Short mmCIF file of C-alpha atoms and ligand atoms in Angstrom, two decimals:
data_model
loop_
_atom_site.label_atom_id
_atom_site.label_comp_id
_atom_site.label_asym_id
_atom_site.label_seq_id
_atom_site.Cartn_x
_atom_site.Cartn_y
_atom_site.Cartn_z
CA UNK A 1 15.91 -6.95 8.75
CA UNK A 2 13.40 -9.59 7.67
CA UNK A 3 11.77 -11.91 10.19
CA UNK A 4 11.73 -14.76 7.70
CA UNK A 5 14.09 -15.87 4.96
CA UNK A 6 13.72 -18.28 2.08
CA UNK A 7 15.71 -21.50 2.30
CA UNK A 8 16.97 -22.68 -1.09
CA UNK A 9 17.63 -26.23 0.12
CA UNK A 10 14.25 -26.77 1.81
CA UNK A 11 12.26 -24.58 -0.60
CA UNK A 12 10.52 -23.01 2.36
CA UNK A 13 10.16 -19.68 4.03
CA UNK A 14 11.39 -19.94 7.62
CA UNK A 15 11.80 -17.80 10.71
CA UNK A 16 14.93 -18.01 12.91
CA UNK A 17 13.45 -20.63 15.21
CA UNK A 18 12.47 -22.85 12.28
CA UNK A 19 15.96 -22.51 10.75
CA UNK A 20 17.63 -23.53 14.03
CA UNK A 21 15.29 -26.50 14.39
CA UNK A 22 16.00 -27.68 10.86
CA UNK A 23 19.78 -27.32 11.24
CA UNK A 24 19.66 -29.22 14.55
CA UNK A 25 18.17 -32.17 12.67
CA UNK A 26 20.55 -31.74 9.72
CA UNK A 27 23.76 -31.48 11.75
CA UNK A 28 22.67 -33.65 14.67
CA UNK A 29 23.42 -30.99 17.27
CA UNK A 30 21.03 -28.97 19.34
CA UNK A 31 21.50 -25.20 19.32
CA UNK A 32 18.54 -23.06 20.20
CA UNK A 33 20.02 -19.56 20.49
CA UNK A 34 21.09 -17.49 17.50
CA UNK A 35 24.32 -16.32 19.19
CA UNK A 36 25.62 -19.79 20.00
CA UNK A 37 25.63 -21.40 16.58
CA UNK A 38 28.79 -23.10 15.27
CA UNK A 39 30.73 -21.79 12.25
CA UNK A 40 29.64 -24.77 10.08
CA UNK A 41 26.03 -23.68 10.56
CA UNK A 42 26.88 -20.08 9.81
CA UNK A 43 28.56 -21.09 6.55
CA UNK A 44 25.49 -23.14 5.61
CA UNK A 45 23.10 -20.32 6.43
CA UNK A 46 25.13 -17.83 4.37
CA UNK A 47 24.64 -19.80 1.19
CA UNK A 48 21.20 -21.30 1.87
CA UNK A 49 19.04 -18.38 2.96
CA UNK A 50 17.79 -15.59 0.71
CA UNK A 51 16.35 -12.19 1.53
CA UNK A 52 12.58 -12.54 0.97
CA UNK A 53 12.46 -9.37 -1.10
CA UNK A 54 15.66 -9.01 -3.15
CA UNK A 55 16.99 -12.60 -2.92
CA UNK A 56 20.59 -11.90 -1.95
CA UNK A 57 22.26 -14.60 0.13
CA UNK A 58 24.85 -14.14 2.91
CA UNK A 59 22.36 -14.22 5.80
CA UNK A 60 23.36 -13.94 9.43
CA UNK A 61 21.03 -14.69 12.33
CA UNK A 62 20.27 -11.83 14.69
CA UNK A 63 19.13 -12.62 18.19
CA UNK A 64 16.14 -11.07 19.92
CA UNK A 65 16.76 -7.85 21.83
CA UNK A 66 15.07 -6.74 25.03
CA UNK A 67 14.80 -3.42 26.78
CA UNK A 68 17.19 -3.37 29.76
CA UNK A 69 14.72 -1.35 31.80
CA UNK A 70 11.37 -2.99 31.11
CA UNK A 71 12.64 -6.33 29.72
CA UNK A 72 10.08 -5.94 26.96
CA UNK A 73 11.12 -7.31 23.57
CA UNK A 74 12.52 -4.62 21.27
CA UNK A 75 13.32 -6.90 18.39
CA UNK A 76 12.33 -10.40 17.41
CA UNK A 77 15.02 -12.78 16.15
CA UNK A 78 15.60 -11.94 12.49
CA UNK A 79 18.01 -12.11 9.55
CA UNK A 80 20.70 -9.64 8.58
CA UNK A 81 22.04 -9.35 5.03
CA UNK A 82 25.26 -7.32 5.07
CA UNK A 83 27.57 -9.11 2.73
CA UNK A 84 26.51 -8.61 0.00
CA UNK A 85 24.16 -5.82 0.91
CA UNK A 86 20.50 -5.83 -0.16
CA UNK A 87 19.93 -4.90 -3.80
CA UNK A 88 18.75 -1.37 -4.55
CA UNK A 89 15.04 -0.85 -3.83
CA UNK A 90 14.83 -3.88 -1.54
CA UNK A 91 12.10 -3.32 1.06
CA UNK A 92 14.53 -4.44 3.75
CA UNK A 93 17.41 -2.32 2.51
CA UNK A 94 16.99 0.64 4.82
CA UNK A 95 17.81 0.53 8.52
CA UNK A 96 14.68 2.50 9.41
CA UNK A 97 12.64 -0.53 8.46
CA UNK A 98 14.60 -2.89 10.72
CA UNK A 99 12.40 -5.64 12.04
CA UNK A 100 9.20 -4.46 10.44
CA UNK A 101 7.13 -6.16 7.78
CA UNK A 102 6.85 -4.06 4.60
CA UNK A 103 3.26 -3.14 3.89
CA UNK A 104 3.05 -5.16 0.72
CA UNK A 105 3.98 -8.39 2.50
CA UNK A 106 1.23 -10.31 4.22
CA UNK A 107 1.91 -12.66 7.10
CA UNK A 108 -0.77 -15.29 6.58
CA UNK A 109 0.11 -16.55 10.06
CA UNK A 110 -1.32 -13.40 11.64
CA UNK A 111 -4.28 -15.15 13.19
CA UNK A 112 -5.81 -12.16 14.94
CA UNK A 113 -8.01 -11.35 12.02
CA UNK A 114 -10.78 -13.80 11.03
CA UNK A 115 -10.22 -12.91 7.38
CA UNK A 116 -6.48 -13.65 7.50
CA UNK A 117 -7.29 -16.90 9.34
CA UNK A 118 -9.66 -17.88 6.54
CA UNK A 119 -7.07 -16.98 3.89
CA UNK A 120 -4.39 -18.94 5.75
CA UNK A 121 -6.62 -22.02 5.59
CA UNK A 122 -6.97 -21.53 1.82
CA UNK A 123 -3.22 -21.05 1.38
CA UNK A 124 -2.48 -24.21 3.40
CA UNK A 125 -5.04 -26.19 1.36
CA UNK A 126 -3.65 -24.85 -1.91
CA UNK A 127 -0.17 -26.04 -0.89
CA UNK A 128 -1.54 -29.47 0.10
CA UNK A 129 -3.25 -29.75 -3.30
CA UNK A 130 0.09 -28.77 -4.91
CA UNK A 131 -1.53 -25.85 -6.73
CA UNK A 132 1.27 -23.65 -5.41
CA UNK A 133 4.08 -23.91 -2.90
CA UNK A 134 6.38 -21.80 -0.76
CA UNK A 135 8.64 -21.80 -3.79
CA UNK A 136 5.95 -20.33 -6.05
CA UNK A 137 5.25 -17.68 -3.42
CA UNK A 138 8.97 -16.88 -3.39
CA UNK A 139 9.12 -16.86 -7.20
CA UNK A 140 6.20 -14.47 -7.35
CA UNK A 141 8.03 -12.10 -5.03
CA UNK A 142 11.04 -12.24 -7.32
CA UNK A 143 8.84 -11.57 -10.36
CA UNK A 144 7.44 -8.56 -8.53
CA UNK A 145 10.86 -7.29 -7.43
CA UNK A 146 12.09 -7.39 -11.02
CA UNK A 147 9.00 -5.49 -12.21
CA UNK A 148 9.50 -2.98 -9.43
CA UNK A 149 13.11 -2.12 -10.20
CA UNK A 150 12.13 -1.43 -13.82
CA UNK A 151 9.50 1.12 -12.86
CA UNK A 152 10.70 3.44 -10.14
CA UNK A 153 10.14 7.17 -9.96
CA UNK A 154 11.39 9.91 -7.68
CA UNK A 155 8.75 11.24 -5.28
CA UNK A 156 8.75 15.04 -5.28
CA UNK A 157 5.05 15.87 -4.81
CA UNK A 158 4.60 18.39 -2.00
CA UNK A 159 2.95 16.34 0.79
CA UNK A 160 0.69 19.30 1.60
CA UNK A 161 -0.76 19.33 -1.91
CA UNK A 162 -3.34 16.50 -1.80
CA UNK A 163 -5.18 17.61 1.34
CA UNK A 164 -4.99 21.28 0.43
CA UNK A 165 -6.25 20.77 -3.10
CA UNK A 166 -9.00 18.50 -1.82
CA UNK A 167 -10.18 21.24 0.55
CA UNK A 168 -10.11 23.79 -2.23
CA UNK A 169 -11.84 21.42 -4.64
CA UNK A 170 -14.72 20.97 -2.21
CA UNK A 171 -15.52 24.67 -2.61
CA UNK A 172 -16.79 23.84 -6.07
CA UNK A 173 -19.82 22.19 -4.49
CA UNK A 174 -20.67 25.32 -2.51
CA UNK A 175 -20.07 27.71 -5.36
CA UNK A 176 -23.18 26.77 -7.43
CA UNK A 177 -21.67 27.37 -10.83
CA UNK A 178 -23.73 29.21 -13.45
CA UNK A 179 -24.88 31.94 -11.11
CA UNK A 180 -21.98 34.27 -11.64
CA UNK A 181 -23.48 37.73 -11.50
CA UNK A 182 -21.88 40.91 -10.28
CA UNK A 183 -22.80 41.32 -6.62
CA UNK A 184 -24.76 44.38 -5.56
CA UNK A 185 -26.08 45.50 -2.23
CA UNK A 186 -29.56 44.58 -3.46
CA UNK A 187 -28.55 41.02 -4.31
CA UNK A 188 -26.77 40.35 -1.01
CA UNK A 189 -29.72 41.77 0.91
CA UNK A 190 -32.04 39.13 -0.57
CA UNK A 191 -33.02 36.40 1.91
CA UNK A 192 -32.13 33.78 -0.72
CA UNK A 193 -28.59 35.09 -1.10
CA UNK A 194 -25.83 32.76 0.15
CA UNK A 195 -22.56 34.29 1.31
CA UNK A 196 -21.12 30.79 1.45
CA UNK A 197 -21.65 30.34 -2.32
CA UNK A 198 -20.36 33.82 -3.19
CA UNK A 199 -17.25 33.34 -1.07
CA UNK A 200 -16.57 29.89 -2.56
CA UNK A 201 -16.78 31.35 -6.09
CA UNK A 202 -14.40 34.16 -5.21
CA UNK A 203 -11.97 31.81 -3.49
CA UNK A 204 -11.79 29.51 -6.50
CA UNK A 205 -11.10 32.54 -8.72
CA UNK A 206 -8.18 33.49 -6.52
CA UNK A 207 -6.46 30.14 -7.04
CA UNK A 208 -5.51 29.59 -10.68
CA UNK A 209 -3.83 26.32 -9.60
CA UNK A 210 -7.32 25.01 -8.81
CA UNK A 211 -8.45 25.65 -12.38
CA UNK A 212 -5.42 23.91 -13.85
CA UNK A 213 -5.93 20.94 -11.56
CA UNK A 214 -9.67 20.57 -12.03
CA UNK A 215 -9.49 20.91 -15.79
CA UNK A 216 -6.93 18.12 -15.92
CA UNK A 217 -8.49 15.75 -13.41
CA UNK A 218 -12.15 16.33 -12.70
CA UNK A 219 -13.62 14.48 -15.67
CA UNK A 220 -11.38 11.44 -15.60
CA UNK A 221 -12.09 8.69 -13.14
CA UNK A 222 -9.37 9.51 -10.69
CA UNK A 223 -8.88 8.15 -7.21
CA UNK A 224 -7.56 11.51 -6.02
CA UNK A 225 -10.75 12.30 -4.13
CA UNK A 226 -10.82 8.98 -2.34
CA UNK A 227 -7.12 8.64 -1.76
CA UNK A 228 -5.93 12.19 -1.08
CA UNK A 229 -5.19 11.59 2.56
CA UNK A 230 -3.14 8.46 1.94
CA UNK A 231 -1.42 10.22 -0.96
CA UNK A 232 -0.20 12.94 1.40
CA UNK A 233 1.12 10.31 3.82
CA UNK A 234 3.00 8.51 1.05
CA UNK A 235 4.39 11.76 -0.39
CA UNK A 236 5.72 12.67 3.06
CA UNK A 237 7.19 9.25 3.76
CA UNK A 238 8.85 8.82 0.36
CA UNK A 239 9.83 12.46 -0.25
CA UNK A 240 13.05 12.61 -2.27
CA UNK A 241 13.18 8.82 -2.53
CA UNK A 242 12.30 6.34 -5.23
CA UNK A 243 9.00 4.54 -5.21
CA UNK A 244 7.34 1.98 -7.44
CA UNK A 245 4.97 3.21 -10.13
CA UNK A 246 2.62 0.22 -10.39
CA UNK A 247 0.96 1.30 -13.67
CA UNK A 248 2.79 -1.38 -15.64
CA UNK A 249 0.75 -3.96 -13.67
CA UNK A 250 -2.65 -2.46 -14.56
CA UNK A 251 -3.87 -5.57 -16.38
CA UNK A 252 -2.69 -7.89 -13.60
CA UNK A 253 -4.26 -5.60 -11.00
CA UNK A 254 -7.66 -5.62 -12.66
CA UNK A 255 -7.65 -9.39 -13.11
CA UNK A 256 -6.60 -9.88 -9.50
CA UNK A 257 -9.38 -7.60 -8.21
CA UNK A 258 -11.90 -9.53 -10.24
CA UNK A 259 -10.69 -12.82 -8.78
CA UNK A 260 -10.67 -11.34 -5.26
CA UNK A 261 -14.37 -10.43 -5.67
CA UNK A 262 -15.08 -13.94 -6.91
CA UNK A 263 -13.26 -15.34 -3.85
CA UNK A 264 -15.27 -13.16 -1.45
CA UNK A 265 -18.53 -14.36 -2.99
CA UNK A 266 -17.61 -18.02 -3.15
CA UNK A 267 -15.99 -18.75 0.19
CA UNK A 268 -18.33 -18.46 3.16
CA UNK A 269 -15.82 -17.32 5.83
CA UNK A 270 -14.81 -14.44 3.57
CA UNK A 271 -18.36 -13.19 3.13
CA UNK A 272 -17.50 -11.17 6.23
CA UNK A 273 -16.25 -8.66 3.77
CA UNK A 274 -18.29 -7.40 0.87
CA UNK A 275 -17.11 -8.19 -2.62
CA UNK A 276 -16.47 -4.53 -3.39
CA UNK A 277 -14.41 -3.86 -0.31
CA UNK A 278 -12.40 -7.03 -0.72
CA UNK A 279 -9.95 -5.33 -3.07
CA UNK A 280 -8.70 -3.40 -0.06
CA UNK A 281 -8.03 -6.54 1.97
CA UNK A 282 -4.36 -7.34 1.56
CA UNK A 283 -4.49 -11.03 2.48
CA UNK A 284 -7.26 -11.77 -0.03
CA UNK A 285 -5.51 -9.78 -2.74
CA UNK A 286 -2.27 -11.63 -1.98
CA UNK A 287 -4.04 -14.98 -2.38
CA UNK A 288 -5.80 -13.87 -5.57
CA UNK A 289 -2.53 -12.57 -7.02
CA UNK A 290 -0.82 -15.86 -6.18
CA UNK A 291 -3.56 -17.93 -7.84
CA UNK A 292 -3.27 -15.73 -10.93
CA UNK A 293 0.53 -15.71 -10.96
CA UNK A 294 0.89 -19.51 -10.91
CA UNK A 295 -1.59 -19.69 -13.81
CA UNK A 296 0.19 -17.04 -15.82
CA UNK A 297 -2.72 -14.61 -15.18
CA UNK A 298 -5.32 -16.87 -16.80
CA UNK A 299 -8.56 -16.11 -14.96
CA UNK A 300 -10.42 -19.30 -15.89
CA UNK A 301 -7.64 -21.54 -14.59
CA UNK A 302 -7.20 -19.44 -11.46
CA UNK A 303 -10.93 -19.56 -10.70
CA UNK A 304 -11.00 -23.33 -11.22
CA UNK A 305 -8.02 -23.73 -8.86
CA UNK A 306 -9.77 -21.63 -6.27
CA UNK A 307 -12.92 -23.78 -6.43
CA UNK A 308 -10.77 -26.89 -5.93
CA UNK A 309 -9.30 -25.31 -2.81
CA UNK A 310 -12.74 -24.38 -1.48
CA UNK A 311 -13.88 -27.98 -2.02
CA UNK A 312 -11.01 -29.31 0.10
CA UNK A 313 -10.59 -26.52 2.67
CA UNK A 314 -11.27 -26.99 6.36
CA UNK A 315 -8.57 -29.28 7.66
CA UNK A 316 -5.26 -28.11 6.24
CA UNK A 317 -1.97 -28.34 8.11
CA UNK A 318 -1.76 -24.88 9.68
CA UNK A 319 2.05 -24.89 9.52
CA UNK A 320 1.84 -24.71 5.73
CA UNK A 321 0.12 -21.35 5.86
CA UNK A 322 3.04 -19.87 7.84
CA UNK A 323 4.40 -17.97 4.96
CA UNK A 324 4.80 -14.39 3.92
CA UNK A 325 2.54 -13.64 0.98
CA UNK A 326 2.89 -10.70 -1.32
CA UNK A 327 0.23 -8.20 -2.23
CA UNK A 328 1.86 -6.58 -5.27
CA UNK A 329 -0.98 -4.09 -5.45
CA UNK A 330 -0.66 -2.34 -2.11
CA UNK A 331 -1.81 1.29 -2.52
CA UNK A 332 -2.04 0.65 -6.28
CA UNK A 333 -4.50 3.43 -7.17
CA UNK A 334 -2.93 5.88 -4.72
CA UNK A 335 0.52 5.52 -6.23
CA UNK A 336 -0.89 5.82 -9.71
CA UNK A 337 -2.74 9.02 -8.84
CA UNK A 338 0.23 10.43 -6.94
CA UNK A 339 2.50 9.97 -9.93
CA UNK A 340 -0.05 11.41 -12.38
CA UNK A 341 -0.57 14.50 -10.23
CA UNK A 342 3.14 14.94 -9.66
CA UNK A 343 3.80 14.71 -13.39
CA UNK A 344 1.05 17.19 -14.14
CA UNK A 345 3.02 19.54 -11.92
CA UNK A 346 0.49 21.99 -10.50
CA UNK A 347 2.42 24.77 -8.79
CA UNK A 348 0.82 26.18 -5.68
CA UNK A 349 2.05 29.70 -4.95
CA UNK A 350 1.27 29.53 -1.26
CA UNK A 351 -0.49 26.98 0.93
CA UNK A 352 -2.70 29.53 2.62
CA UNK A 353 -5.16 28.55 5.34
CA UNK A 354 -8.27 28.20 3.18
CA UNK A 355 -10.75 28.65 6.01
CA UNK A 356 -9.11 31.87 7.16
CA UNK A 357 -8.99 33.03 3.58
CA UNK A 358 -12.76 32.55 3.24
CA UNK A 359 -13.40 34.69 6.29
CA UNK A 360 -11.16 37.42 4.84
CA UNK A 361 -12.93 37.22 1.47
CA UNK A 362 -16.36 37.63 3.02
CA UNK A 363 -15.19 40.60 5.09
CA UNK A 364 -13.72 42.23 1.98
CA UNK A 365 -16.87 41.64 -0.10
CA UNK A 366 -19.12 43.05 2.59
CA UNK A 367 -16.92 46.11 3.03
CA UNK A 368 -16.78 46.72 -0.72
CA UNK A 369 -20.58 46.57 -1.09
CA UNK A 370 -21.33 48.46 2.11
CA UNK A 371 -23.18 45.43 3.48
CA UNK A 372 -23.42 44.86 7.24
CA UNK A 373 -20.29 43.22 8.75
CA UNK A 374 -20.15 39.46 9.29
CA UNK A 375 -22.26 38.30 12.22
CA UNK A 376 -20.11 37.28 15.18
CA UNK A 377 -20.45 33.54 15.79
ZN1 ZN B 1 16.86 -7.64 0.37
#
């Protein structure tokens, strides 16, 4: 259930408290608790508020919930969309995500981080300069939702695969390719001989799935080696479910990253983060994507808008920055790599413990050659 909803009549994103405050002014009555609101208000809310992800109407207000034992809050006041239900693939559609913010949405109001604070100031200034508005932020989310539903795929990649293949792949660096000679007792007795390299070579030979994988992926720039851990997490979380393949937004992603780097270089408070790392900072990417979206992805216009904002930033109305931005490119490269690897379809016969397998290989090689047994560690 989302914490904010978009009001069609006020063209603003609002939380429950803000909605109640606005309706008090509109209807001339004061109601401050979600459970006590009159039917006229309910009817108004049902047609005025939209889900911030899939844009259905029919909202109901849901009051805060507290633990009976500890009195700690369990749920903040939020919005429920039951009639009609959320559209397919809405980030708020599943009950497991009740009262959480989907990872691709960015609360600019989260003032704990100095970077988000700086971005919030830029968002507020951009709204004051009328370069964008809550409505354009909402429209961008709708643009993204429509892109998303056109490009879904079923996640079937074994969640064990990325980490396991990464561990196996690392053996390549121990194996010192090009030195493949038949081992003899004389060779292994040499002080220069490395059991580690010999075992790595043998282990890679035992896994034909490694060969298939490395031939397909090792030469291409592929984020697999940076993103394998995250890829496993996503494969586990989305197993058997649909997820967005962001590849159709490649051009937009690259332009947005370029603008994000420009932003990091040209706005002092954001120099906290280096221009290369900035593409991993959701709030900056959300701002860059918004600047690009409102300018139809024209980089020159977007850059010029940004410089106008920088020139005026510093004293914006903080309320304006209280809006949920969208980073359409959350986990972009990870999803791309996950889908490519899944489609390539490497079959792993058995996810053996690779470390234990290496010990067994060395014992077998030593026994075969009549070399002394492995030293006890
Ligand atoms: Zn929805």
